[in-house]
mmCIF file of C-alpha atoms in Angstrom:
data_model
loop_
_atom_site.group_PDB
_atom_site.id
_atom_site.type_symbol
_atom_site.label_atom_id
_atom_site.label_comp_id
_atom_site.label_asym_id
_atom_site.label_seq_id
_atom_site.Cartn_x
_atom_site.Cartn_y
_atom_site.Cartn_z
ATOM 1 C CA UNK A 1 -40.633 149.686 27.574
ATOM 2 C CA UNK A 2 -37.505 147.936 26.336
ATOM 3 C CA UNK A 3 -35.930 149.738 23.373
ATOM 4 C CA UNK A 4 -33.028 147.816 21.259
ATOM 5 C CA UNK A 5 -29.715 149.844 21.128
ATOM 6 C CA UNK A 6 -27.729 147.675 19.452
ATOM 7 C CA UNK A 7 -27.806 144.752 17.586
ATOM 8 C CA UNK A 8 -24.777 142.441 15.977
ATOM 9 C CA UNK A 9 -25.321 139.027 13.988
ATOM 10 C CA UNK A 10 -23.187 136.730 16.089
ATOM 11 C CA UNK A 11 -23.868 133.660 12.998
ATOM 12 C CA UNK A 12 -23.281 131.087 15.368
ATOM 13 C CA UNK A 13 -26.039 130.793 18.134
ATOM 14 C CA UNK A 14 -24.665 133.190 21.259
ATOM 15 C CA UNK A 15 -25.176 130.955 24.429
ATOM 16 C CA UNK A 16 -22.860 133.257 26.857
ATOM 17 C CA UNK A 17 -22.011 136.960 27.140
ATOM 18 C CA UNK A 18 -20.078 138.662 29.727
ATOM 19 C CA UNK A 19 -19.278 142.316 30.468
ATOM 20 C CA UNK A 20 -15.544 143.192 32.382
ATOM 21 C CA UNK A 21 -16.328 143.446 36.231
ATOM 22 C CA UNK A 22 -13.681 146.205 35.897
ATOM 23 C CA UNK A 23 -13.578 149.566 35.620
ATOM 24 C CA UNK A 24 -11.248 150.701 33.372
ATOM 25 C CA UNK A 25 -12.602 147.867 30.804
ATOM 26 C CA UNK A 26 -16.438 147.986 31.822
ATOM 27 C CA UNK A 27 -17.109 148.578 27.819
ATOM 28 C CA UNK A 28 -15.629 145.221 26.784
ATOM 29 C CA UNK A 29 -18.338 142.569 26.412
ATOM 30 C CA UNK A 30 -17.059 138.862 25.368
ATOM 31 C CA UNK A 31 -19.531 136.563 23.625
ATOM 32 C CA UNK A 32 -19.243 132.769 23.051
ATOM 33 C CA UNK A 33 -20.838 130.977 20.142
ATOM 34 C CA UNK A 34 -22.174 127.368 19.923
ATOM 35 C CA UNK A 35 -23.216 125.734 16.586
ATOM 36 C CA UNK A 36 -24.030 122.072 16.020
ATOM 37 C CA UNK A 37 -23.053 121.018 12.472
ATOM 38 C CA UNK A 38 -24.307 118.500 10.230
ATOM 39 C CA UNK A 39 -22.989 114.842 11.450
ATOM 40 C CA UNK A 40 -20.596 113.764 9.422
ATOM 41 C CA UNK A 41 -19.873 110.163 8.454
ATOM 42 C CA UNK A 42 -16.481 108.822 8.905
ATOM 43 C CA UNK A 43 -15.405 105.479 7.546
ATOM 44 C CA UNK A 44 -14.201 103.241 10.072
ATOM 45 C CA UNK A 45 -12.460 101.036 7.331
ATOM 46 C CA UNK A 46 -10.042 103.909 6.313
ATOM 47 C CA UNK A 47 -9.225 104.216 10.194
ATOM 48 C CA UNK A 48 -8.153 100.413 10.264
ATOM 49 C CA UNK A 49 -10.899 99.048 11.994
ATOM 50 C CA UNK A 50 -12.251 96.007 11.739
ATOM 51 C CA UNK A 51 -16.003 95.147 11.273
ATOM 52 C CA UNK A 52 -17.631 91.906 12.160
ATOM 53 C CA UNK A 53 -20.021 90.903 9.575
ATOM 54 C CA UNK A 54 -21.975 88.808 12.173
ATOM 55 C CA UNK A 55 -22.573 91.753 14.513
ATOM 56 C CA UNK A 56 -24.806 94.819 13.826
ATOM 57 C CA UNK A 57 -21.635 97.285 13.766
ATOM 58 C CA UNK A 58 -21.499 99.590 10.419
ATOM 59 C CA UNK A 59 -18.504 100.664 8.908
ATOM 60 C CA UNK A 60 -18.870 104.183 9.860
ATOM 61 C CA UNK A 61 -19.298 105.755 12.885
ATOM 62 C CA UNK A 62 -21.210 109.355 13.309
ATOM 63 C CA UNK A 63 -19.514 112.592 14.314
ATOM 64 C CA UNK A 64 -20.868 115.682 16.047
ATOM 65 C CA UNK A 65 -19.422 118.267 14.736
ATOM 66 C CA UNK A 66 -19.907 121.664 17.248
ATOM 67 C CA UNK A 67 -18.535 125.039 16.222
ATOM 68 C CA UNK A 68 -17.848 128.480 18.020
ATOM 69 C CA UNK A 69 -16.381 131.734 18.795
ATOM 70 C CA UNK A 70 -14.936 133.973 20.905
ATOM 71 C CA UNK A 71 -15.781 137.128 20.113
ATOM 72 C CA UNK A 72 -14.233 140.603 22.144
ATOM 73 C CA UNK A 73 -16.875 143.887 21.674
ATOM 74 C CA UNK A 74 -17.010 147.095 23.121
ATOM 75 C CA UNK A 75 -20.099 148.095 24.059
ATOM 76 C CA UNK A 76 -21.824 151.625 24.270
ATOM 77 C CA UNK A 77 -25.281 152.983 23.934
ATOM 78 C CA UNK A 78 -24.973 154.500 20.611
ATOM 79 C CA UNK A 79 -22.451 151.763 18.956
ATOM 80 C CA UNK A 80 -21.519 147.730 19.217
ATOM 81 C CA UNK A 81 -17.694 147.456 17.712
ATOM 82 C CA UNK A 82 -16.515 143.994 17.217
ATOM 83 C CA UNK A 83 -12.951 143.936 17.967
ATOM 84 C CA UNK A 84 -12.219 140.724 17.186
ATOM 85 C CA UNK A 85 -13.273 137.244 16.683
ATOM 86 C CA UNK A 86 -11.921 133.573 17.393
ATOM 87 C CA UNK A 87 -13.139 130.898 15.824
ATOM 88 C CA UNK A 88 -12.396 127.700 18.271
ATOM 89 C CA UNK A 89 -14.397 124.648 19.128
ATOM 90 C CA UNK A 90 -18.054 125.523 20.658
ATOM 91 C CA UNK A 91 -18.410 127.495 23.477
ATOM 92 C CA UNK A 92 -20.549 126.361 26.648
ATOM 93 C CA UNK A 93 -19.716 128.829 28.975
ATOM 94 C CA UNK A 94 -17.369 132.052 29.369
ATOM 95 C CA UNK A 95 -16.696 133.963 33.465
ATOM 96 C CA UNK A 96 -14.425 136.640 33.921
ATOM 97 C CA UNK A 97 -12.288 136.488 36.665
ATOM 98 C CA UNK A 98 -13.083 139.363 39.152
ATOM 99 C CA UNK A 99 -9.479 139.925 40.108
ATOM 100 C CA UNK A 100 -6.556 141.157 38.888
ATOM 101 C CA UNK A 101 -4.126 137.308 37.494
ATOM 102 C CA UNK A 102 -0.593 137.081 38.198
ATOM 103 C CA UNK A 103 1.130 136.017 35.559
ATOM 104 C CA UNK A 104 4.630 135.809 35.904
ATOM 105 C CA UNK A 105 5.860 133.837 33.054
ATOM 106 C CA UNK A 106 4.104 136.375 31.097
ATOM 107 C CA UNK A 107 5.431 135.934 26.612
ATOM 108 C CA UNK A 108 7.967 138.449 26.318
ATOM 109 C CA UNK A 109 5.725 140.618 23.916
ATOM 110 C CA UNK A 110 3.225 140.717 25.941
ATOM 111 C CA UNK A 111 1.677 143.899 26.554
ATOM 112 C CA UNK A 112 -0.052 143.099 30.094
ATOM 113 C CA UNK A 113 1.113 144.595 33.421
ATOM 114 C CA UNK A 114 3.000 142.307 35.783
ATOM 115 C CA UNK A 115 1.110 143.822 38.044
ATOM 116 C CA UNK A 116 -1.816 141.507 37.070
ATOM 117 C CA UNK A 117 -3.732 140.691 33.957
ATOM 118 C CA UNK A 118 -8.142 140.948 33.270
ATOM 119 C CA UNK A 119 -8.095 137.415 32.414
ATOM 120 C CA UNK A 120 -11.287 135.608 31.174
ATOM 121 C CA UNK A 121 -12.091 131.240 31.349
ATOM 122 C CA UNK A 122 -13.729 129.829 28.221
ATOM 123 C CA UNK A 123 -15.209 125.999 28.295
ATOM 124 C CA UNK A 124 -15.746 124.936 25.246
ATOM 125 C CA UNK A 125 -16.942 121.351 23.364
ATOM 126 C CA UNK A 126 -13.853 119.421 23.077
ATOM 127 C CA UNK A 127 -13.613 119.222 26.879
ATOM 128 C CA UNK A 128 -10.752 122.574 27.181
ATOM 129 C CA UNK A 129 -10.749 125.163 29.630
ATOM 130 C CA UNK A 130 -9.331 127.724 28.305
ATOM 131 C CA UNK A 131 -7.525 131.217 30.171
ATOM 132 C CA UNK A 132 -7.395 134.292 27.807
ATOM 133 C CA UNK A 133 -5.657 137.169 29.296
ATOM 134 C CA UNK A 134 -6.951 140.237 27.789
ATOM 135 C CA UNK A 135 -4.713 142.683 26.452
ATOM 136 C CA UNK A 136 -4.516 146.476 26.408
ATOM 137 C CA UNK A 137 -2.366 147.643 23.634
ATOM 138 C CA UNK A 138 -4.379 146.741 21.115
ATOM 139 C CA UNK A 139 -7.496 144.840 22.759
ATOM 140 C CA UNK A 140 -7.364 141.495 21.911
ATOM 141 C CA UNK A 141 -7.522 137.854 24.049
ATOM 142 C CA UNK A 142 -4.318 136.342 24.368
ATOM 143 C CA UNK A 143 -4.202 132.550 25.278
ATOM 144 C CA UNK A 144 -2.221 131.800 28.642
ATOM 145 C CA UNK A 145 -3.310 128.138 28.996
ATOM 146 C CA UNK A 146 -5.280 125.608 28.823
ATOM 147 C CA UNK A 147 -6.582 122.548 30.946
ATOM 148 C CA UNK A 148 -8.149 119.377 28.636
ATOM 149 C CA UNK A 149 -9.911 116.588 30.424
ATOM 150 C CA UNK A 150 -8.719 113.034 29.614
ATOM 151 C CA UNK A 151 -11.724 111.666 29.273
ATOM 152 C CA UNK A 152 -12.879 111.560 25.333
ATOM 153 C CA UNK A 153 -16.083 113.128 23.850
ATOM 154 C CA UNK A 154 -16.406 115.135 27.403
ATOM 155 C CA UNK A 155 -17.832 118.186 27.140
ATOM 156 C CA UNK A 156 -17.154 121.573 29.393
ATOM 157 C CA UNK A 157 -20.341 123.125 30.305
ATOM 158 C CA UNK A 158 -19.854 125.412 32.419
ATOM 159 C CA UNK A 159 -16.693 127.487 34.247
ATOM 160 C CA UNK A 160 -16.585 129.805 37.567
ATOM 161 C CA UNK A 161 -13.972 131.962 39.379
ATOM 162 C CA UNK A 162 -13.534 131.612 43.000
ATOM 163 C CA UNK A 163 -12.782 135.042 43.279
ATOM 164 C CA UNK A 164 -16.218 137.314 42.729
ATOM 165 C CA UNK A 165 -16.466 139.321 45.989
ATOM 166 C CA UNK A 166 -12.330 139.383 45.659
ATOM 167 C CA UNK A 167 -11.738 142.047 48.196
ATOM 168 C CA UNK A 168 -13.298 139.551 51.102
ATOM 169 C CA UNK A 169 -10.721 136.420 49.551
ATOM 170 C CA UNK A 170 -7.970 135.379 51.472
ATOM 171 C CA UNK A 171 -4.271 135.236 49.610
ATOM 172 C CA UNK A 172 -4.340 132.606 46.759
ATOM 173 C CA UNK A 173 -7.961 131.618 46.218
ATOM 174 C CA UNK A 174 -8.057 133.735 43.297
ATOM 175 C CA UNK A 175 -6.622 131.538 40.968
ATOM 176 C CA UNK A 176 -8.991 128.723 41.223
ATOM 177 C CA UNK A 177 -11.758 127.319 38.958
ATOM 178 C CA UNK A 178 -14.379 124.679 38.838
ATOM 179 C CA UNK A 179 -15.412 123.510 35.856
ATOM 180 C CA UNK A 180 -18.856 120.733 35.603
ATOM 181 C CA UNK A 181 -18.891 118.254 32.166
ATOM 182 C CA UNK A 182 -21.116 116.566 30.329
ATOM 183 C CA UNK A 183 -20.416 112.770 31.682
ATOM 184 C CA UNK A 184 -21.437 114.495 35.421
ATOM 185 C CA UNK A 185 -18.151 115.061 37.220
ATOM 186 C CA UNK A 186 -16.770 118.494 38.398
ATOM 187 C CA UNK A 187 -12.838 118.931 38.761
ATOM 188 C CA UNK A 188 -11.349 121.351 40.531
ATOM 189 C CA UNK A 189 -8.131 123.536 38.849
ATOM 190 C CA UNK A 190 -5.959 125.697 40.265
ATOM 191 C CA UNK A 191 -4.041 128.549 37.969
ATOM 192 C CA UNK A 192 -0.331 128.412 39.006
ATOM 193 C CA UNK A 193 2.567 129.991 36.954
ATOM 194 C CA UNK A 194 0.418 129.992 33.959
ATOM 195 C CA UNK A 195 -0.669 126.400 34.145
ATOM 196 C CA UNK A 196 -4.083 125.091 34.892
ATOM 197 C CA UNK A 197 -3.513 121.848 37.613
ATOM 198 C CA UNK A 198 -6.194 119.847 38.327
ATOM 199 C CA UNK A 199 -6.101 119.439 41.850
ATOM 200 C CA UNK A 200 -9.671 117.131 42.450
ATOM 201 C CA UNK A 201 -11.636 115.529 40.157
ATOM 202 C CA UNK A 202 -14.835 113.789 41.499
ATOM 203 C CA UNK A 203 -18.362 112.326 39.963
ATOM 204 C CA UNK A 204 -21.557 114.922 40.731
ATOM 205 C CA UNK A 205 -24.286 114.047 39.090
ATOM 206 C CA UNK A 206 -25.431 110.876 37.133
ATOM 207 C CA UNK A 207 -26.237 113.092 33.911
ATOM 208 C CA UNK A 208 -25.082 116.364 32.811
ATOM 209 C CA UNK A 209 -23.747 118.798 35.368
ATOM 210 C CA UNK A 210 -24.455 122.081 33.696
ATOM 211 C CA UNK A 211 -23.712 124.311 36.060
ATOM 212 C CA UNK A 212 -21.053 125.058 38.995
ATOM 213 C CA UNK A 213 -20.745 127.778 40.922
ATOM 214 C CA UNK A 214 -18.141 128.613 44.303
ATOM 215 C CA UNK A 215 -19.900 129.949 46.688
ATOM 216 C CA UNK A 216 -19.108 133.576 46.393
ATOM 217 C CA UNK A 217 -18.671 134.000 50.398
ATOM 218 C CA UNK A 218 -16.778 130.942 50.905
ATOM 219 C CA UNK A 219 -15.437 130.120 48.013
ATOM 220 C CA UNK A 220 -12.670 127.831 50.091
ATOM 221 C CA UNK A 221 -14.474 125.684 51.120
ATOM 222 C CA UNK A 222 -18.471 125.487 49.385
ATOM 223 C CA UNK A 223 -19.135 124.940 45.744
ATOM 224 C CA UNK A 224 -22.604 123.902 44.440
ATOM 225 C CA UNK A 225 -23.288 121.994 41.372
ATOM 226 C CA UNK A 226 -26.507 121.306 39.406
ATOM 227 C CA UNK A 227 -27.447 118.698 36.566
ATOM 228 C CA UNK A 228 -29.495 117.280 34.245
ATOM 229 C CA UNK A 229 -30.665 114.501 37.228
ATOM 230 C CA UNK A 230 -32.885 117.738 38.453
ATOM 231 C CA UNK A 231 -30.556 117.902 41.528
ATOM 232 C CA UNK A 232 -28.714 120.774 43.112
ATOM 233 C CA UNK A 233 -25.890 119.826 45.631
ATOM 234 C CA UNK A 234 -23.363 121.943 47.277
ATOM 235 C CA UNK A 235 -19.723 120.162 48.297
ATOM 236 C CA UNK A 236 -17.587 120.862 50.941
ATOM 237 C CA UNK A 237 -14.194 121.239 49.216
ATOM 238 C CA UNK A 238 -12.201 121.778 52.251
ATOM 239 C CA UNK A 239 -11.365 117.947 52.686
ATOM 240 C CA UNK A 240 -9.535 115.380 50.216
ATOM 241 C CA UNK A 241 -12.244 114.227 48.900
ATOM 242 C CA UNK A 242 -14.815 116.458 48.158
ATOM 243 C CA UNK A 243 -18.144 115.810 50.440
ATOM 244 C CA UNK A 244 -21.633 116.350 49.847
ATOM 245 C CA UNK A 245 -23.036 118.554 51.880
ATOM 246 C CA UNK A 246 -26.928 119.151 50.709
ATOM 247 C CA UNK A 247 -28.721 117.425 47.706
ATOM 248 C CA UNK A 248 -32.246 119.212 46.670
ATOM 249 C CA UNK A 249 -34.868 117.866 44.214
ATOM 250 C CA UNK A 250 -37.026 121.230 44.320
ATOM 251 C CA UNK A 251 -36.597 121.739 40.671
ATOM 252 C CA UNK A 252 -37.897 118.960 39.162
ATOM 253 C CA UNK A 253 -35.969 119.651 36.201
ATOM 254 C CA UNK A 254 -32.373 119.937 35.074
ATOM 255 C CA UNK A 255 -30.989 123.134 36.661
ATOM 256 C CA UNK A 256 -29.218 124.926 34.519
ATOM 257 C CA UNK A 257 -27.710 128.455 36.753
ATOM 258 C CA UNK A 258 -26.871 128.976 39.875
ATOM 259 C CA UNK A 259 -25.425 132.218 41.263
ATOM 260 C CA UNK A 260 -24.954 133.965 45.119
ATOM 261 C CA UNK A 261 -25.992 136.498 45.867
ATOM 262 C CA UNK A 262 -22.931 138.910 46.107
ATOM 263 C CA UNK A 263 -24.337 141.489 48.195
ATOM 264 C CA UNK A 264 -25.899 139.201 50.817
ATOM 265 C CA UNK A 265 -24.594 136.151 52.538
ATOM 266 C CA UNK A 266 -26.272 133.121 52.396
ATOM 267 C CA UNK A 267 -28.768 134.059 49.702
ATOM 268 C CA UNK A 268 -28.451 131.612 46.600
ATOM 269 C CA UNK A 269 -30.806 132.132 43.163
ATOM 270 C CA UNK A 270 -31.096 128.598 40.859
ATOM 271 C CA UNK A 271 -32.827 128.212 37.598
ATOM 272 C CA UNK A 272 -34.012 125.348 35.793
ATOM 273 C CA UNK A 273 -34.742 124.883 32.234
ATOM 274 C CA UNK A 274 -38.619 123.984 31.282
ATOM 275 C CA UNK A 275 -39.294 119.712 30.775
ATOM 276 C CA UNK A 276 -41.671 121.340 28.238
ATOM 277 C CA UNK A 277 -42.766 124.932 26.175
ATOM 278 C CA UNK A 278 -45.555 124.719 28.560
ATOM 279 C CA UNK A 279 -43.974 125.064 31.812
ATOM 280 C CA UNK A 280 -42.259 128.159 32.827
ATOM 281 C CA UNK A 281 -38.328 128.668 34.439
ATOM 282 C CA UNK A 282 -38.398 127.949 38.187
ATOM 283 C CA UNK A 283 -35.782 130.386 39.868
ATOM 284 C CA UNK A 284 -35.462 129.138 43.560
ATOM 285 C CA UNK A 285 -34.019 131.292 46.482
ATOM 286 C CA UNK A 286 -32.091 129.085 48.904
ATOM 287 C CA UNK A 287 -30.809 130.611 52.304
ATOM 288 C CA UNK A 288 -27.402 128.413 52.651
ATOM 289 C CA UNK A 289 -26.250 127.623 55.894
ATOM 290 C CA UNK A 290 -22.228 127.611 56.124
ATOM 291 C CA UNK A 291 -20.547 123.652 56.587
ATOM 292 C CA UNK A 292 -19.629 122.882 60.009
ATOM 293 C CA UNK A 293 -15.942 123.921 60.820
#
């Protein structure tokens, strides 16, 4: 039987929660929020723009307004503290990194160690990935940087570390991320001197990709993807261009998670979302054969 401990009104919807992979922090919990608002109507006369009367164009345009937070907790089984709370654009998808961050431009009242920094990626509505270090003296999320995609009305859906079984990663990998948007591509970012640089930007899936994932063995060189087009694909990264590798149409709906298995290689768990209330989650197991050298 499953008894509640705890239980916190989060307002917004809570669509991502995270405990610290670390031990000295394993209390902290980090929760994302996502709220769509009531559209609002802007006039497109007070922006300046024209509007033919012999077309079927109105003079005001509807917005989607989506809200969030950040919110820090620490978590026990007798008590649920909030420690504090960010409100920021909606967010799709929060990963801690597994590893220690360098930071070396680090602000000058900053209270992290140089010796490395718990940092955290949020992706959020407004297209932003977003690094939060998290400090220790008081805990709170501090905002390192930030990476925005040019396109407009792109969302961020989802955000992964290529660093989760770090003590197996090779110098370097740990500071990069993939992040998957709404319009279907996945770029590629790398975390250098506390900048996020896209490094590869390429077109996944002809709907939504919401999901990435590295692979957590081989996180050089294999990242899978899934989307709203009911496909899962994994990419070989290790080229300019990044190259399909294996497209599967097993789920027969959008697939939504994806996740290795971090205790044995070549094991890989998916989930899909139901095409109705009728039809229950699929979660797939995939035994994933390394790319060709």
């Amino acid at each position: 039987m499953t008894i509640t401990q705890n239980r916190f009104d989060t307002e917004l919807c809570a669509d991502s929660c995270e405990f610290s992979p670390f031990s000295t922090s394993n209390d902290l919990v980090v929760v994302g929020t996502y709220q769509v608002m009531p559209s609002v109507c802007a006039d497109a006369g007070d922006a300046g723009d024209a509007v033919d009367a012999d077309t079927d164009a109105t003079p005001f345009t509807q917005v989607t307004a989506r809200c969030g937070a950040l919110m820090v907790f620490s978590a026990s089984s007798s008590s649920l503290e909030l420690i504090e709370r960010i409100n920021c654009a909606a967010i799709l998808d929060i990963k801690w990194s597994h590893a220690l961050i360098n930071l070396w431009q680090l602000p000058k009242d900053s209270k992290s160690e140089q010796v490395g920094a718990q940092c955290i990626a949020a992706a959020d509505a407004t297209g932003n990935v977003i690094i939060y270090s998290i400090e220790t003296v008081p805990k709170k999320l501090r905002e390192i940087c930030r990476y925005t995609t040019e396109e407009e009305n792109v969302l961020c859906l989802s955000v992964d570390w290529s660093n989760r079984i770090a003590g197996k990663l090779s110098a370097g990998i740990d500071s990069r991320i993939v992040v998957s948007k709404s319009n279907g591509d996945l770029s590629l970012l790398e975390l250098s001197n506390t900048s996020l640089v896209e490094r590869e930007t390429w077109n996944a899936h002809g709907f939504e990709a919401w999901i990435v994932s590295f692979d957590a063995w081989r996180p050089d060189s294999v990242i899978y993807s899934g989307g709203d087009d009911c496909i899962l694909k994994s990419w070989d990264i290790r080229s300019g261009t990044a190259r399909e590798t294996m497209k599967s149409r097993k789920h027969s709906a959008g697939v939504c998670s994806i996740q290795s298995n971090p205790h044995r290689e070549y094991i890989l768990a998916t989930g899909r979302y139901p095409m109705n209330a009728e039809k229950e989650n699929l979660i797939c197991k995939f035994y994933c054969h390394p790319p060709h050298s």
